[in-house]
mmCIF file of N, CA and C in Angstrom:
data_model
loop_
_atom_site.group_PDB
_atom_site.id
_atom_site.type_symbol
_atom_site.label_atom_id
_atom_site.label_comp_id
_atom_site.label_asym_id
_atom_site.label_seq_id
_atom_site.Cartn_x
_atom_site.Cartn_y
_atom_site.Cartn_z
ATOM 1 N N MET N 205 1.037 -1.214 0.014
ATOM 2 C CA MET N 205 -0.005 -0.257 0.339
ATOM 3 C C MET N 205 0.943 0.884 -0.128
ATOM 4 N N SER N 206 1.110 1.880 1.039
ATOM 5 C CA SER N 206 1.872 3.128 1.137
ATOM 6 C C SER N 206 2.988 2.693 2.161
ATOM 7 N N LEU N 207 4.308 3.479 1.822
ATOM 8 C CA LEU N 207 5.971 3.592 2.524
ATOM 9 C C LEU N 207 5.968 4.385 3.563
ATOM 10 N N GLN N 208 5.853 3.767 4.946
ATOM 11 C CA GLN N 208 5.591 4.621 5.645
ATOM 12 C C GLN N 208 7.080 5.080 6.371
ATOM 13 N N PRO N 209 7.469 6.443 6.574
ATOM 14 C CA PRO N 209 8.816 6.688 6.828
ATOM 15 C C PRO N 209 9.620 6.242 7.889
ATOM 16 N N ALA N 210 10.840 5.726 7.717
ATOM 17 C CA ALA N 210 11.394 5.016 8.623
ATOM 18 C C ALA N 210 11.703 5.933 10.017
ATOM 19 N N GLU N 211 11.946 7.071 9.689
ATOM 20 C CA GLU N 211 11.794 8.125 10.669
ATOM 21 C C GLU N 211 11.086 8.121 11.697
ATOM 22 N N ASN N 212 9.669 7.690 11.123
ATOM 23 C CA ASN N 212 8.599 8.241 11.966
ATOM 24 C C ASN N 212 8.021 6.996 12.440
ATOM 25 N N ASN N 213 8.358 5.766 12.049
ATOM 26 C CA ASN N 213 7.628 4.372 12.637
ATOM 27 C C ASN N 213 8.622 3.613 13.291
ATOM 28 N N LEU N 214 8.452 3.267 14.558
ATOM 29 C CA LEU N 214 9.536 2.651 15.501
ATOM 30 C C LEU N 214 9.466 1.312 15.368
ATOM 31 N N LEU N 215 8.799 0.628 14.305
ATOM 32 C CA LEU N 215 8.322 -0.908 13.674
ATOM 33 C C LEU N 215 9.271 -0.554 12.820
ATOM 34 N N LEU N 216 9.887 -2.046 12.066
ATOM 35 C CA LEU N 216 10.330 -1.773 10.781
ATOM 36 C C LEU N 216 9.888 -2.526 10.016
ATOM 37 N N ASN N 217 9.713 -2.110 8.532
ATOM 38 C CA ASN N 217 8.828 -3.261 7.888
ATOM 39 C C ASN N 217 7.393 -3.597 8.082
ATOM 40 N N GLY N 218 6.723 -1.951 8.649
ATOM 41 C CA GLY N 218 5.511 -2.043 8.813
ATOM 42 C C GLY N 218 4.445 -1.847 7.879
ATOM 43 N N ASP N 219 5.318 -1.817 6.295
ATOM 44 C CA ASP N 219 4.129 -1.644 5.050
ATOM 45 C C ASP N 219 4.529 -3.583 4.449
ATOM 46 N N PHE N 220 5.355 -3.957 5.025
ATOM 47 C CA PHE N 220 5.644 -5.355 4.370
ATOM 48 C C PHE N 220 6.147 -5.510 3.259
ATOM 49 N N SER N 221 6.863 -4.331 2.693
ATOM 50 C CA SER N 221 7.608 -4.320 1.367
ATOM 51 C C SER N 221 8.592 -5.204 1.499
ATOM 52 N N ARG N 222 9.175 -5.995 2.721
ATOM 53 C CA ARG N 222 10.478 -6.932 2.374
ATOM 54 C C ARG N 222 9.858 -7.827 3.121
ATOM 55 N N LYS N 223 8.457 -8.186 2.886
ATOM 56 C CA LYS N 223 7.829 -9.321 3.266
ATOM 57 C C LYS N 223 7.921 -9.912 4.223
ATOM 58 N N GLY N 224 8.363 -10.791 5.421
ATOM 59 C CA GLY N 224 8.384 -10.855 6.905
ATOM 60 C C GLY N 224 9.664 -10.623 7.603
ATOM 61 N N GLU N 225 10.637 -9.745 7.046
ATOM 62 C CA GLU N 225 11.854 -9.276 7.632
ATOM 63 C C GLU N 225 11.004 -8.423 8.730
ATOM 64 N N HIS N 226 11.910 -8.925 10.253
ATOM 65 C CA HIS N 226 11.724 -8.131 11.292
ATOM 66 C C HIS N 226 10.287 -8.475 12.089
ATOM 67 N N TRP N 227 9.615 -9.506 11.729
ATOM 68 C CA TRP N 227 8.377 -10.072 11.849
ATOM 69 C C TRP N 227 8.710 -11.565 12.240
ATOM 70 N N THR N 228 7.859 -11.842 13.556
ATOM 71 C CA THR N 228 8.412 -13.637 14.183
ATOM 72 C C THR N 228 6.901 -13.789 14.176
ATOM 73 N N PRO N 229 6.951 -15.015 13.144
ATOM 74 C CA PRO N 229 5.159 -15.905 13.027
ATOM 75 C C PRO N 229 4.929 -16.884 14.260
ATOM 76 N N ASN N 230 4.193 -16.926 14.709
ATOM 77 C CA ASN N 230 3.786 -18.123 15.547
ATOM 78 C C ASN N 230 3.864 -19.274 14.794
ATOM 79 N N SER N 231 3.782 -19.044 13.462
ATOM 80 C CA SER N 231 3.256 -20.540 12.794
ATOM 81 C C SER N 231 3.768 -20.026 11.491
ATOM 82 N N PRO N 232 4.688 -20.530 11.036
ATOM 83 C CA PRO N 232 4.968 -19.971 9.865
ATOM 84 C C PRO N 232 4.341 -20.453 8.352
ATOM 85 N N ALA N 233 3.933 -21.287 8.466
ATOM 86 C CA ALA N 233 3.083 -22.303 7.510
ATOM 87 C C ALA N 233 1.617 -21.626 7.340
ATOM 88 N N LYS N 234 1.267 -20.492 8.383
ATOM 89 C CA LYS N 234 0.059 -19.866 8.360
ATOM 90 C C LYS N 234 0.199 -18.509 7.952
ATOM 91 N N VAL N 235 1.122 -18.023 7.384
ATOM 92 C CA VAL N 235 1.450 -16.755 7.375
ATOM 93 C C VAL N 235 1.598 -16.578 5.683
ATOM 94 N N GLU N 236 1.814 -15.636 5.019
ATOM 95 C CA GLU N 236 1.930 -15.407 3.627
ATOM 96 C C GLU N 236 1.884 -13.980 3.485
ATOM 97 N N TYR N 237 3.165 -13.689 2.853
ATOM 98 C CA TYR N 237 3.301 -11.775 2.372
ATOM 99 C C TYR N 237 3.137 -12.104 0.638
ATOM 100 N N SER N 238 2.448 -11.143 0.489
ATOM 101 C CA SER N 238 2.266 -10.625 -1.283
ATOM 102 C C SER N 238 1.382 -9.377 -0.993
ATOM 103 N N GLU N 239 2.162 -8.769 -2.448
ATOM 104 C CA GLU N 239 1.681 -7.599 -3.256
ATOM 105 C C GLU N 239 1.804 -6.293 -1.906
ATOM 106 N N GLY N 240 2.614 -6.314 -0.472
ATOM 107 C CA GLY N 240 2.932 -5.441 -0.172
ATOM 108 C C GLY N 240 2.627 -5.737 1.417
ATOM 109 N N TYR N 241 1.300 -6.201 1.847
ATOM 110 C CA TYR N 241 0.992 -7.218 2.811
ATOM 111 C C TYR N 241 0.722 -8.376 3.519
ATOM 112 N N CYS N 242 0.481 -8.204 4.686
ATOM 113 C CA CYS N 242 0.467 -9.684 5.212
ATOM 114 C C CYS N 242 -0.669 -10.650 4.929
ATOM 115 N N ALA N 243 -1.043 -11.673 5.182
ATOM 116 C CA ALA N 243 -2.047 -12.235 5.247
ATOM 117 C C ALA N 243 -2.085 -13.425 5.737
ATOM 118 N N LEU N 244 -3.182 -13.592 7.018
ATOM 119 C CA LEU N 244 -2.887 -14.871 8.163
ATOM 120 C C LEU N 244 -4.072 -15.479 7.852
ATOM 121 N N GLN N 245 -4.102 -17.152 7.993
ATOM 122 C CA GLN N 245 -4.854 -18.156 8.633
ATOM 123 C C GLN N 245 -5.538 -17.914 10.307
ATOM 124 N N VAL N 246 -6.401 -18.140 10.119
ATOM 125 C CA VAL N 246 -7.001 -18.371 11.458
ATOM 126 C C VAL N 246 -5.823 -18.618 12.647
ATOM 127 N N TYR N 247 -5.930 -18.662 13.538
ATOM 128 C CA TYR N 247 -5.173 -17.904 15.075
ATOM 129 C C TYR N 247 -3.711 -17.968 14.413
ATOM 130 N N ALA N 248 -3.007 -17.616 13.406
ATOM 131 C CA ALA N 248 -1.745 -17.503 13.228
ATOM 132 C C ALA N 248 -1.871 -15.852 13.451
ATOM 133 N N GLN N 249 -0.427 -15.643 14.174
ATOM 134 C CA GLN N 249 -0.239 -14.331 14.673
ATOM 135 C C GLN N 249 1.608 -14.087 14.084
ATOM 136 N N ILE N 250 1.497 -12.512 14.021
ATOM 137 C CA ILE N 250 2.783 -11.989 13.898
ATOM 138 C C ILE N 250 2.879 -11.096 14.828
ATOM 139 N N THR N 251 4.440 -11.507 15.288
ATOM 140 C CA THR N 251 5.115 -9.985 16.326
ATOM 141 C C THR N 251 6.085 -9.442 15.830
ATOM 142 N N GLN N 252 5.915 -8.134 16.503
ATOM 143 C CA GLN N 252 7.338 -7.445 16.774
ATOM 144 C C GLN N 252 8.008 -6.650 17.946
ATOM 145 N N ARG N 253 8.999 -6.885 18.163
ATOM 146 C CA ARG N 253 9.416 -5.997 19.269
ATOM 147 C C ARG N 253 10.150 -5.019 19.108
ATOM 148 N N VAL N 254 9.220 -3.571 20.103
ATOM 149 C CA VAL N 254 10.338 -2.342 20.027
ATOM 150 C C VAL N 254 10.953 -2.203 21.400
ATOM 151 N N THR N 255 12.627 -2.037 21.317
ATOM 152 C CA THR N 255 12.787 -1.330 22.370
ATOM 153 C C THR N 255 13.308 -0.200 22.465
ATOM 154 N N PHE N 256 12.812 0.284 23.686
ATOM 155 C CA PHE N 256 13.263 2.031 23.972
ATOM 156 C C PHE N 256 13.372 2.175 25.648
ATOM 157 N N GLU N 257 13.512 2.997 25.681
ATOM 158 C CA GLU N 257 13.165 3.815 27.238
ATOM 159 C C GLU N 257 12.174 5.045 27.363
ATOM 160 N N GLY N 258 11.459 4.243 28.636
ATOM 161 C CA GLY N 258 10.402 5.786 29.089
ATOM 162 C C GLY N 258 9.208 5.376 28.254
ATOM 163 N N GLY N 259 8.304 6.356 29.163
ATOM 164 C CA GLY N 259 6.842 6.147 28.360
ATOM 165 C C GLY N 259 6.732 7.362 27.493
ATOM 166 N N GLY N 260 5.320 7.790 27.682
ATOM 167 C CA GLY N 260 5.147 8.844 26.857
ATOM 168 C C GLY N 260 3.728 8.372 25.728
ATOM 169 N N ASP N 261 3.524 9.497 24.967
ATOM 170 C CA ASP N 261 2.377 9.451 23.818
ATOM 171 C C ASP N 261 2.822 8.841 23.042
ATOM 172 N N PHE N 262 1.963 7.909 22.264
ATOM 173 C CA PHE N 262 2.214 7.164 21.225
ATOM 174 C C PHE N 262 0.809 7.053 20.348
ATOM 175 N N LYS N 263 1.146 6.974 19.366
ATOM 176 C CA LYS N 263 -0.006 6.550 18.431
ATOM 177 C C LYS N 263 -0.123 5.021 17.511
ATOM 178 N N PHE N 264 -0.871 4.161 17.366
ATOM 179 C CA PHE N 264 -0.953 2.824 16.824
ATOM 180 C C PHE N 264 -1.910 2.758 15.808
ATOM 181 N N SER N 265 -1.375 2.787 14.819
ATOM 182 C CA SER N 265 -2.419 2.432 13.709
ATOM 183 C C SER N 265 -2.084 1.319 12.526
ATOM 184 N N VAL N 266 -2.785 0.847 12.094
ATOM 185 C CA VAL N 266 -2.981 -0.363 11.407
ATOM 186 C C VAL N 266 -3.908 -0.316 10.026
ATOM 187 N N LYS N 267 -3.826 -0.891 9.093
ATOM 188 C CA LYS N 267 -4.931 -1.070 7.612
ATOM 189 C C LYS N 267 -5.105 -2.611 7.783
ATOM 190 N N MET N 268 -6.546 -3.008 7.926
ATOM 191 C CA MET N 268 -6.748 -4.266 8.082
ATOM 192 C C MET N 268 -8.110 -4.723 7.138
ATOM 193 N N LYS N 269 -7.868 -5.718 6.580
ATOM 194 C CA LYS N 269 -9.029 -6.308 5.346
ATOM 195 C C LYS N 269 -9.311 -7.677 6.098
ATOM 196 N N THR N 270 -10.938 -7.862 5.995
ATOM 197 C CA THR N 270 -10.872 -9.537 6.097
ATOM 198 C C THR N 270 -12.052 -9.795 5.037
ATOM 199 N N ASP N 271 -11.885 -11.124 5.012
ATOM 200 C CA ASP N 271 -13.022 -11.637 4.256
ATOM 201 C C ASP N 271 -14.141 -12.082 5.107
ATOM 202 N N SER N 272 -15.368 -12.646 4.454
ATOM 203 C CA SER N 272 -16.783 -12.506 5.261
ATOM 204 C C SER N 272 -16.428 -14.477 5.952
ATOM 205 N N GLY N 273 -16.661 -13.951 7.284
ATOM 206 C CA GLY N 273 -16.608 -15.237 8.431
ATOM 207 C C GLY N 273 -15.025 -15.257 8.900
ATOM 208 N N SER N 274 -14.041 -13.732 8.348
ATOM 209 C CA SER N 274 -12.922 -14.095 9.126
ATOM 210 C C SER N 274 -12.896 -12.613 10.288
ATOM 211 N N ALA N 275 -11.790 -12.436 11.466
ATOM 212 C CA ALA N 275 -11.767 -11.461 11.799
ATOM 213 C C ALA N 275 -10.706 -11.253 12.169
ATOM 214 N N CYS N 276 -9.945 -10.293 12.695
ATOM 215 C CA CYS N 276 -8.838 -9.818 13.200
ATOM 216 C C CYS N 276 -8.433 -8.770 14.038
ATOM 217 N N GLN N 277 -7.229 -9.349 14.694
ATOM 218 C CA GLN N 277 -6.773 -7.920 15.913
ATOM 219 C C GLN N 277 -5.265 -7.534 15.746
ATOM 220 N N ALA N 278 -5.422 -6.049 16.079
ATOM 221 C CA ALA N 278 -3.906 -5.767 16.375
ATOM 222 C C ALA N 278 -3.361 -5.185 17.618
ATOM 223 N N THR N 279 -2.555 -5.466 18.492
ATOM 224 C CA THR N 279 -2.639 -5.554 19.605
ATOM 225 C C THR N 279 -1.029 -4.998 20.008
ATOM 226 N N VAL N 280 -1.149 -3.417 20.909
ATOM 227 C CA VAL N 280 0.038 -3.683 21.104
ATOM 228 C C VAL N 280 -0.168 -3.601 22.706
ATOM 229 N N VAL N 281 1.354 -4.257 23.302
ATOM 230 C CA VAL N 281 1.196 -4.556 24.698
ATOM 231 C C VAL N 281 2.461 -4.135 24.870
ATOM 232 N N MET N 282 2.385 -2.918 26.546
ATOM 233 C CA MET N 282 3.847 -2.843 27.014
ATOM 234 C C MET N 282 4.082 -3.077 27.713
ATOM 235 N N HIS N 283 5.301 -3.522 27.798
ATOM 236 C CA HIS N 283 6.244 -3.885 28.926
ATOM 237 C C HIS N 283 7.120 -3.179 30.111
ATOM 238 N N PRO N 284 7.469 -3.488 31.507
ATOM 239 C CA PRO N 284 6.868 -4.906 32.139
ATOM 240 C C PRO N 284 5.157 -4.455 32.505
ATOM 241 N N SER N 285 4.631 -3.319 32.371
ATOM 242 C CA SER N 285 3.472 -3.287 32.699
ATOM 243 C C SER N 285 2.021 -4.198 31.879
ATOM 244 N N LYS N 286 2.707 -4.682 31.263
ATOM 245 C CA LYS N 286 1.326 -5.948 30.191
ATOM 246 C C LYS N 286 0.372 -5.126 30.058
ATOM 247 N N GLN N 287 0.238 -3.898 30.397
ATOM 248 C CA GLN N 287 -0.598 -3.306 29.381
ATOM 249 C C GLN N 287 -0.955 -3.500 27.874
ATOM 250 N N SER N 288 -2.400 -3.165 27.699
ATOM 251 C CA SER N 288 -2.542 -3.336 26.066
ATOM 252 C C SER N 288 -3.172 -2.533 25.369
ATOM 253 N N LYS N 289 -3.507 -2.454 24.193
ATOM 254 C CA LYS N 289 -4.326 -1.554 23.425
ATOM 255 C C LYS N 289 -4.362 -2.594 22.292
ATOM 256 N N GLN N 290 -5.474 -2.423 21.366
ATOM 257 C CA GLN N 290 -6.103 -3.423 21.044
ATOM 258 C C GLN N 290 -7.173 -2.577 19.908
ATOM 259 N N LEU N 291 -6.831 -3.381 18.636
ATOM 260 C CA LEU N 291 -7.746 -2.309 17.371
ATOM 261 C C LEU N 291 -8.223 -3.992 16.795
ATOM 262 N N ASP N 292 -9.888 -3.809 16.520
ATOM 263 C CA ASP N 292 -10.278 -5.115 16.040
ATOM 264 C C ASP N 292 -11.382 -4.664 14.692
ATOM 265 N N LEU N 293 -11.157 -5.668 13.833
ATOM 266 C CA LEU N 293 -11.767 -5.773 12.473
ATOM 267 C C LEU N 293 -13.075 -7.227 12.603
ATOM 268 N N GLY N 294 -13.952 -6.724 12.032
ATOM 269 C CA GLY N 294 -14.796 -8.209 12.022
ATOM 270 C C GLY N 294 -14.766 -8.549 10.457
ATOM 271 N N GLY N 295 -15.315 -9.415 10.032
ATOM 272 C CA GLY N 295 -15.679 -10.363 9.238
ATOM 273 C C GLY N 295 -16.268 -9.258 7.725
ATOM 274 N N GLY N 296 -15.431 -9.495 6.557
ATOM 275 C CA GLY N 296 -16.289 -9.020 5.366
ATOM 276 C C GLY N 296 -16.268 -7.264 5.021
ATOM 277 N N MET N 297 -14.805 -6.903 5.841
ATOM 278 C CA MET N 297 -14.583 -5.598 5.664
ATOM 279 C C MET N 297 -13.366 -5.193 4.545
ATOM 280 N N HIS N 298 -13.259 -4.203 3.801
ATOM 281 C CA HIS N 298 -12.515 -4.130 2.766
ATOM 282 C C HIS N 298 -11.403 -3.724 3.578
ATOM 283 N N TRP N 299 -10.055 -2.694 2.832
ATOM 284 C CA TRP N 299 -9.384 -2.561 3.980
ATOM 285 C C TRP N 299 -10.085 -1.246 4.652
ATOM 286 N N THR N 300 -9.531 -1.262 6.092
ATOM 287 C CA THR N 300 -10.120 -0.148 7.041
ATOM 288 C C THR N 300 -8.489 0.065 7.773
ATOM 289 N N GLU N 301 -8.655 1.106 8.034
ATOM 290 C CA GLU N 301 -7.348 1.972 8.605
ATOM 291 C C GLU N 301 -7.849 2.551 9.862
ATOM 292 N N LYS N 302 -7.418 1.631 11.084
ATOM 293 C CA LYS N 302 -8.130 2.152 12.308
ATOM 294 C C LYS N 302 -6.722 2.675 12.932
ATOM 295 N N GLU N 303 -6.802 3.652 14.234
ATOM 296 C CA GLU N 303 -5.543 4.278 14.935
ATOM 297 C C GLU N 303 -6.172 4.386 16.539
ATOM 298 N N LEU N 304 -5.281 4.364 16.874
ATOM 299 C CA LEU N 304 -5.665 4.842 18.573
ATOM 300 C C LEU N 304 -4.381 5.661 18.961
ATOM 301 N N HIS N 305 -4.895 6.430 20.494
ATOM 302 C CA HIS N 305 -3.480 7.050 20.946
ATOM 303 C C HIS N 305 -3.733 6.180 21.839
ATOM 304 N N PHE N 306 -2.063 6.619 22.503
ATOM 305 C CA PHE N 306 -2.582 6.154 24.328
ATOM 306 C C PHE N 306 -1.109 6.520 24.724
ATOM 307 N N SER N 307 -0.839 6.349 26.131
ATOM 308 C CA SER N 307 0.186 6.946 27.081
ATOM 309 C C SER N 307 0.338 5.574 27.421
ATOM 310 N N ALA N 308 1.988 5.396 27.215
ATOM 311 C CA ALA N 308 2.480 4.319 28.041
ATOM 312 C C ALA N 308 2.512 4.838 28.891
ATOM 313 N N PRO N 309 3.379 3.916 30.094
ATOM 314 C CA PRO N 309 3.963 4.014 31.528
ATOM 315 C C PRO N 309 5.133 4.530 31.689
ATOM 316 N N ALA N 310 5.878 5.317 32.545
ATOM 317 C CA ALA N 310 7.298 5.553 32.515
ATOM 318 C C ALA N 310 8.420 4.871 32.389
ATOM 319 N N ASP N 311 7.643 3.647 33.516
ATOM 320 C CA ASP N 311 8.929 2.267 33.033
ATOM 321 C C ASP N 311 8.797 1.395 32.144
ATOM 322 N N THR N 312 8.688 2.087 31.079
ATOM 323 C CA THR N 312 8.358 1.257 29.821
ATOM 324 C C THR N 312 9.378 1.048 29.459
ATOM 325 N N GLU N 313 9.823 -0.291 29.122
ATOM 326 C CA GLU N 313 11.382 -0.830 28.652
ATOM 327 C C GLU N 313 11.040 -1.213 27.105
ATOM 328 N N HIS N 314 9.832 -1.822 26.854
ATOM 329 C CA HIS N 314 9.415 -2.298 25.094
ATOM 330 C C HIS N 314 7.978 -2.705 25.043
ATOM 331 N N MET N 315 7.497 -2.690 23.642
ATOM 332 C CA MET N 315 6.404 -2.788 23.564
ATOM 333 C C MET N 315 6.684 -4.171 22.361
ATOM 334 N N GLU N 316 5.690 -4.888 22.573
ATOM 335 C CA GLU N 316 5.269 -5.874 21.176
ATOM 336 C C GLU N 316 4.200 -5.433 20.457
ATOM 337 N N VAL N 317 4.111 -5.502 19.288
ATOM 338 C CA VAL N 317 3.228 -5.286 18.191
ATOM 339 C C VAL N 317 2.693 -6.611 18.148
ATOM 340 N N GLU N 318 1.660 -7.485 18.482
ATOM 341 C CA GLU N 318 0.967 -8.776 17.120
ATOM 342 C C GLU N 318 -0.342 -8.327 16.729
ATOM 343 N N LEU N 319 -0.397 -9.158 15.755
ATOM 344 C CA LEU N 319 -1.067 -9.251 14.374
ATOM 345 C C LEU N 319 -1.565 -10.848 14.619
ATOM 346 N N LEU N 320 -2.889 -10.539 14.402
ATOM 347 C CA LEU N 320 -3.754 -12.413 14.698
ATOM 348 C C LEU N 320 -4.488 -12.540 13.859
ATOM 349 N N ALA N 321 -5.208 -13.398 13.523
ATOM 350 C CA ALA N 321 -6.334 -13.852 12.942
ATOM 351 C C ALA N 321 -7.225 -14.296 13.808
ATOM 352 N N ASN N 322 -8.045 -14.049 14.484
ATOM 353 C CA ASN N 322 -8.675 -14.385 15.572
ATOM 354 C C ASN N 322 -9.916 -15.106 15.236
ATOM 355 N N ASP N 323 -10.209 -15.616 14.199
ATOM 356 C CA ASP N 323 -11.501 -16.319 13.602
ATOM 357 C C ASP N 323 -11.674 -16.156 11.645
ATOM 358 N N GLY N 324 -12.232 -17.171 11.512
ATOM 359 C CA GLY N 324 -11.723 -17.870 10.246
ATOM 360 C C GLY N 324 -12.177 -19.105 9.721
ATOM 361 N N ALA N 325 -12.298 -19.670 8.425
ATOM 362 C CA ALA N 325 -12.006 -21.155 8.063
ATOM 363 C C ALA N 325 -10.583 -21.708 7.819
ATOM 364 N N SER N 326 -10.779 -22.372 8.679
ATOM 365 C CA SER N 326 -9.411 -23.216 8.764
ATOM 366 C C SER N 326 -8.723 -23.289 7.385
ATOM 367 N N GLY N 327 -7.204 -23.401 7.384
ATOM 368 C CA GLY N 327 -6.633 -23.107 5.853
ATOM 369 C C GLY N 327 -7.097 -21.949 5.081
ATOM 370 N N VAL N 328 -7.874 -20.867 5.213
ATOM 371 C CA VAL N 328 -7.870 -19.717 4.452
ATOM 372 C C VAL N 328 -7.020 -18.452 4.781
ATOM 373 N N PHE N 329 -6.852 -17.641 3.995
ATOM 374 C CA PHE N 329 -5.853 -16.603 4.465
ATOM 375 C C PHE N 329 -6.510 -15.547 4.433
ATOM 376 N N GLY N 330 -7.764 -15.113 5.558
ATOM 377 C CA GLY N 330 -9.351 -14.575 5.365
ATOM 378 C C GLY N 330 -8.467 -12.954 5.892
ATOM 379 N N SER N 331 -7.674 -12.959 6.939
ATOM 380 C CA SER N 331 -7.170 -11.613 7.511
ATOM 381 C C SER N 331 -5.937 -10.943 7.009
ATOM 382 N N ARG N 332 -6.027 -9.635 6.686
ATOM 383 C CA ARG N 332 -4.679 -8.622 5.901
ATOM 384 C C ARG N 332 -4.348 -7.531 6.537
ATOM 385 N N PHE N 333 -3.233 -7.373 7.018
ATOM 386 C CA PHE N 333 -2.913 -6.292 7.507
ATOM 387 C C PHE N 333 -1.604 -5.844 6.717
ATOM 388 N N ASP N 334 -1.594 -4.075 6.971
ATOM 389 C CA ASP N 334 -0.907 -3.452 5.819
ATOM 390 C C ASP N 334 -0.665 -1.830 6.826
ATOM 391 N N ASP N 335 0.507 -1.246 6.410
ATOM 392 C CA ASP N 335 1.010 -0.092 7.111
ATOM 393 C C ASP N 335 0.548 -0.016 8.279
ATOM 394 N N VAL N 336 1.758 -1.278 9.374
ATOM 395 C CA VAL N 336 1.538 -1.165 10.742
ATOM 396 C C VAL N 336 2.476 0.162 11.116
ATOM 397 N N VAL N 337 1.709 0.886 12.002
ATOM 398 C CA VAL N 337 2.998 2.206 12.299
ATOM 399 C C VAL N 337 2.599 2.149 13.752
ATOM 400 N N LEU N 338 3.715 2.329 14.733
ATOM 401 C CA LEU N 338 3.993 2.528 16.014
ATOM 402 C C LEU N 338 4.907 4.109 15.823
ATOM 403 N N LYS N 339 4.316 5.058 16.555
ATOM 404 C CA LYS N 339 5.272 6.240 16.926
ATOM 405 C C LYS N 339 4.872 6.745 17.836
ATOM 406 N N ARG N 340 5.954 7.577 18.244
ATOM 407 C CA ARG N 340 6.081 8.276 19.557
ATOM 408 C C ARG N 340 5.405 10.006 19.050
ATOM 409 N N LEU N 341 4.615 10.330 20.190
ATOM 410 C CA LEU N 341 3.898 11.822 19.360
ATOM 411 C C LEU N 341 4.563 12.851 20.096
#
């Protein structure tokens, strides 16, 4: 889709232009990278860890698309507090950009961004993600 400037995005390869580089899948066979986005089968998840010091205000955004009967979520988890913020998309949706603003605790050492296909038919790449951005405001 669109290329996010690296200096603004704390995530690496948030546009999937380099396929799965910098992302860790829980089940590689259920993850597919094509045409600059990531597609997941049900219960597949990819994660990326971002290390930095201190809290502050952040923006988390992602474009998501789902087939009918599928659903997906994008979550950012702050550590060590384990506080999380989540964006969800139900089934049968065209590309939809979702975003949220949040404050991270002062003792935050790192965050993990998790992209998950949490519903859908087995063996179908029914949830798609693109332009995943985490930036400090």
